[in-house]
mmCIF file of N, CA and C in Angstrom:
data_model
loop_
_atom_site.group_PDB
_atom_site.id
_atom_site.type_symbol
_atom_site.label_atom_id
_atom_site.label_comp_id
_atom_site.label_asym_id
_atom_site.label_seq_id
_atom_site.Cartn_x
_atom_site.Cartn_y
_atom_site.Cartn_z
ATOM 1 N N MET A 1 -21.070 -28.730 -22.355
ATOM 2 C CA MET A 1 -20.048 -28.326 -20.971
ATOM 3 C C MET A 1 -20.700 -28.701 -19.941
ATOM 4 N N SER A 2 -19.511 -29.532 -19.083
ATOM 5 C CA SER A 2 -20.255 -30.307 -18.193
ATOM 6 C C SER A 2 -20.080 -29.268 -16.611
ATOM 7 N N ALA A 3 -20.868 -29.957 -15.565
ATOM 8 C CA ALA A 3 -21.153 -28.836 -14.581
ATOM 9 C C ALA A 3 -19.939 -28.698 -13.961
ATOM 10 N N MET A 4 -19.251 -29.316 -14.023
ATOM 11 C CA MET A 4 -17.839 -29.096 -13.187
ATOM 12 C C MET A 4 -17.275 -28.136 -13.787
ATOM 13 N N ALA A 5 -17.127 -28.076 -15.091
ATOM 14 C CA ALA A 5 -16.497 -27.145 -16.127
ATOM 15 C C ALA A 5 -16.825 -25.569 -16.228
ATOM 16 N N ILE A 6 -18.414 -25.274 -16.192
ATOM 17 C CA ILE A 6 -18.887 -24.402 -15.837
ATOM 18 C C ILE A 6 -18.603 -23.841 -14.584
ATOM 19 N N ALA A 7 -18.577 -24.877 -13.074
ATOM 20 C CA ALA A 7 -18.299 -24.060 -11.978
ATOM 21 C C ALA A 7 -16.549 -23.686 -12.131
ATOM 22 N N THR A 8 -15.716 -24.165 -12.838
ATOM 23 C CA THR A 8 -14.581 -23.891 -12.016
ATOM 24 C C THR A 8 -14.485 -22.747 -13.316
ATOM 25 N N TYR A 9 -15.198 -22.399 -14.281
ATOM 26 C CA TYR A 9 -15.085 -21.164 -15.122
ATOM 27 C C TYR A 9 -15.357 -19.907 -14.508
ATOM 28 N N ILE A 10 -16.859 -20.382 -13.327
ATOM 29 C CA ILE A 10 -17.233 -19.348 -12.501
ATOM 30 C C ILE A 10 -16.212 -18.892 -11.668
ATOM 31 N N LEU A 11 -15.410 -19.743 -11.235
ATOM 32 C CA LEU A 11 -15.180 -20.068 -10.082
ATOM 33 C C LEU A 11 -13.569 -19.361 -10.092
ATOM 34 N N VAL A 12 -13.070 -19.163 -11.145
ATOM 35 C CA VAL A 12 -11.850 -18.490 -11.717
ATOM 36 C C VAL A 12 -12.239 -17.143 -12.268
ATOM 37 N N SER A 13 -13.325 -16.812 -12.817
ATOM 38 C CA SER A 13 -13.670 -15.365 -13.123
ATOM 39 C C SER A 13 -14.155 -14.744 -11.900
ATOM 40 N N VAL A 14 -14.220 -15.318 -11.150
ATOM 41 C CA VAL A 14 -14.566 -14.512 -9.667
ATOM 42 C C VAL A 14 -13.728 -14.291 -9.129
ATOM 43 N N PHE A 15 -12.595 -15.222 -9.012
ATOM 44 C CA PHE A 15 -11.472 -14.602 -8.590
ATOM 45 C C PHE A 15 -10.462 -13.940 -9.311
ATOM 46 N N ALA A 16 -10.779 -13.610 -10.610
ATOM 47 C CA ALA A 16 -10.039 -12.922 -11.355
ATOM 48 C C ALA A 16 -10.242 -11.963 -11.008
ATOM 49 N N PHE A 17 -11.430 -11.610 -11.158
ATOM 50 C CA PHE A 17 -12.089 -10.530 -10.577
ATOM 51 C C PHE A 17 -11.989 -9.817 -9.461
ATOM 52 N N ALA A 18 -11.916 -10.732 -8.403
ATOM 53 C CA ALA A 18 -11.589 -10.067 -7.126
ATOM 54 C C ALA A 18 -10.272 -9.724 -7.156
ATOM 55 N N TYR A 19 -8.931 -10.495 -8.080
ATOM 56 C CA TYR A 19 -7.888 -10.145 -7.517
ATOM 57 C C TYR A 19 -7.673 -8.164 -8.546
ATOM 58 N N VAL A 20 -8.637 -8.108 -9.452
ATOM 59 C CA VAL A 20 -8.199 -7.055 -10.056
ATOM 60 C C VAL A 20 -8.467 -5.853 -9.356
ATOM 61 N N ILE A 21 -9.808 -5.993 -8.758
ATOM 62 C CA ILE A 21 -10.226 -5.190 -7.776
ATOM 63 C C ILE A 21 -9.046 -4.774 -6.359
ATOM 64 N N PHE A 22 -8.789 -5.897 -6.356
ATOM 65 C CA PHE A 22 -7.992 -5.517 -4.836
ATOM 66 C C PHE A 22 -6.573 -4.594 -5.488
ATOM 67 N N PHE A 23 -6.606 -5.220 -6.439
ATOM 68 C CA PHE A 23 -4.833 -4.207 -7.420
ATOM 69 C C PHE A 23 -5.235 -3.133 -7.643
ATOM 70 N N VAL A 24 -6.720 -2.619 -7.990
ATOM 71 C CA VAL A 24 -6.848 -1.462 -8.186
ATOM 72 C C VAL A 24 -6.529 -0.575 -6.822
ATOM 73 N N VAL A 25 -7.296 -1.442 -6.146
ATOM 74 C CA VAL A 25 -7.673 -0.619 -4.342
ATOM 75 C C VAL A 25 -6.404 -0.585 -3.525
ATOM 76 N N ILE A 26 -5.198 -1.295 -3.800
ATOM 77 C CA ILE A 26 -3.882 -1.495 -2.863
ATOM 78 C C ILE A 26 -3.185 -0.362 -3.982
ATOM 79 N N THR A 27 -3.181 -0.414 -5.645
ATOM 80 C CA THR A 27 -2.380 0.842 -6.015
ATOM 81 C C THR A 27 -3.091 2.366 -6.202
ATOM 82 N N ILE A 28 -4.337 2.454 -5.803
ATOM 83 C CA ILE A 28 -4.785 3.807 -5.184
ATOM 84 C C ILE A 28 -4.439 3.780 -4.052
ATOM 85 N N GLY A 29 -4.767 3.202 -3.105
ATOM 86 C CA GLY A 29 -4.033 3.224 -1.252
ATOM 87 C C GLY A 29 -2.617 3.876 -1.501
ATOM 88 N N GLY A 30 -1.684 2.872 -2.359
ATOM 89 C CA GLY A 30 -0.491 2.966 -2.343
ATOM 90 C C GLY A 30 -0.087 4.559 -3.218
ATOM 91 N N PHE A 31 -0.680 4.927 -3.744
ATOM 92 C CA PHE A 31 -0.747 6.608 -4.447
ATOM 93 C C PHE A 31 -0.545 7.634 -3.370
ATOM 94 N N PHE A 32 -2.101 7.109 -3.090
ATOM 95 C CA PHE A 32 -2.266 8.367 -1.505
ATOM 96 C C PHE A 32 -1.274 8.471 -0.422
ATOM 97 N N ASP A 33 -0.600 7.341 -0.327
ATOM 98 C CA ASP A 33 0.243 6.988 0.763
ATOM 99 C C ASP A 33 1.629 7.584 0.224
ATOM 100 N N LEU A 34 1.920 7.821 -0.728
ATOM 101 C CA LEU A 34 2.888 8.280 -1.343
ATOM 102 C C LEU A 34 2.782 10.087 -1.064
ATOM 103 N N VAL A 35 1.892 10.461 -1.679
ATOM 104 C CA VAL A 35 1.260 11.533 -2.031
ATOM 105 C C VAL A 35 1.458 12.488 -0.451
ATOM 106 N N LYS A 36 1.125 11.529 0.428
ATOM 107 C CA LYS A 36 0.925 11.922 1.591
ATOM 108 C C LYS A 36 2.600 12.265 2.180
ATOM 109 N N LEU A 37 3.446 11.226 2.034
ATOM 110 C CA LEU A 37 4.819 10.822 2.307
ATOM 111 C C LEU A 37 5.786 12.149 1.666
ATOM 112 N N ILE A 38 5.765 12.598 0.170
ATOM 113 C CA ILE A 38 6.273 13.347 -0.003
ATOM 114 C C ILE A 38 5.714 15.183 0.613
ATOM 115 N N ASN A 39 4.469 15.134 0.396
ATOM 116 C CA ASN A 39 4.024 16.431 1.062
ATOM 117 C C ASN A 39 4.670 16.338 2.964
ATOM 118 N N GLY A 40 5.081 15.091 3.521
ATOM 119 C CA GLY A 40 5.341 15.667 4.825
ATOM 120 C C GLY A 40 7.058 15.376 4.669
ATOM 121 N N ILE A 41 7.373 15.167 3.406
ATOM 122 C CA ILE A 41 9.337 15.196 3.368
ATOM 123 C C ILE A 41 9.321 16.889 3.208
ATOM 124 N N ARG A 42 8.185 17.587 2.650
ATOM 125 C CA ARG A 42 8.334 18.950 1.940
ATOM 126 C C ARG A 42 8.324 19.212 3.049
ATOM 127 N N THR A 43 7.462 19.491 4.024
ATOM 128 C CA THR A 43 7.257 19.860 4.939
ATOM 129 C C THR A 43 7.563 19.830 6.537
ATOM 130 N N GLU A 44 8.615 19.159 6.545
ATOM 131 C CA GLU A 44 9.387 18.735 7.443
ATOM 132 C C GLU A 44 10.706 19.396 8.084
ATOM 133 N N VAL A 45 10.562 19.712 9.553
ATOM 134 C CA VAL A 45 11.193 20.576 9.972
ATOM 135 C C VAL A 45 12.419 19.937 10.677
ATOM 136 N N VAL A 46 13.945 20.604 9.903
ATOM 137 C CA VAL A 46 14.944 19.704 10.582
ATOM 138 C C VAL A 46 15.586 20.207 11.755
ATOM 139 N N ASP A 47 15.748 19.580 12.486
ATOM 140 C CA ASP A 47 16.200 20.222 13.614
ATOM 141 C C ASP A 47 17.992 19.874 13.310
ATOM 142 N N PRO A 48 18.599 21.273 13.759
ATOM 143 C CA PRO A 48 19.865 21.377 13.578
ATOM 144 C C PRO A 48 21.278 20.910 14.601
ATOM 145 N N THR A 49 20.191 20.314 15.684
ATOM 146 C CA THR A 49 20.825 20.025 16.850
ATOM 147 C C THR A 49 20.774 18.460 17.014
ATOM 148 N N ASP A 50 20.202 18.094 16.104
ATOM 149 C CA ASP A 50 19.907 16.691 16.051
ATOM 150 C C ASP A 50 20.817 15.947 15.752
ATOM 151 N N ASP A 51 21.914 15.380 16.311
ATOM 152 C CA ASP A 51 22.841 14.714 15.632
ATOM 153 C C ASP A 51 22.789 12.971 15.198
ATOM 154 N N GLY A 52 21.953 12.492 15.671
ATOM 155 C CA GLY A 52 21.319 11.228 15.388
ATOM 156 C C GLY A 52 21.684 9.924 16.560
ATOM 157 N N ARG A 53 22.391 10.592 17.683
ATOM 158 C CA ARG A 53 22.520 9.493 18.945
ATOM 159 C C ARG A 53 21.037 8.983 19.332
ATOM 160 N N VAL A 54 21.182 7.794 19.572
ATOM 161 C CA VAL A 54 20.172 7.056 21.251
ATOM 162 C C VAL A 54 20.557 7.004 22.577
ATOM 163 N N GLN A 55 20.109 7.760 23.361
ATOM 164 C CA GLN A 55 20.310 7.572 24.435
ATOM 165 C C GLN A 55 19.575 6.633 25.188
ATOM 166 N N ARG A 56 19.566 6.262 26.110
ATOM 167 C CA ARG A 56 18.668 4.771 27.244
ATOM 168 C C ARG A 56 18.309 6.479 27.782
ATOM 169 N N PRO A 57 16.793 5.976 28.551
ATOM 170 C CA PRO A 57 16.306 6.764 29.652
ATOM 171 C C PRO A 57 17.294 6.848 30.159
ATOM 172 N N GLY A 58 17.144 8.400 31.248
ATOM 173 C CA GLY A 58 18.016 8.299 32.584
ATOM 174 C C GLY A 58 19.442 8.338 32.663
ATOM 175 N N ALA A 59 19.905 8.210 31.082
ATOM 176 C CA ALA A 59 21.688 8.204 30.644
ATOM 177 C C ALA A 59 21.763 9.328 30.792
#
């Protein structure tokens, strides 16, 4: 096998490994964010006087 083929194989292998690690880290972070979101929704206190209107400051 030529040196260029070996270098290409190593480079592609390193990038594939980095992609897998990146995918795992993003997936784990997304799972923790989803758990935080669900817990926040469960503990949210609803303000019954909030009608959704947005007013300018001082208006």
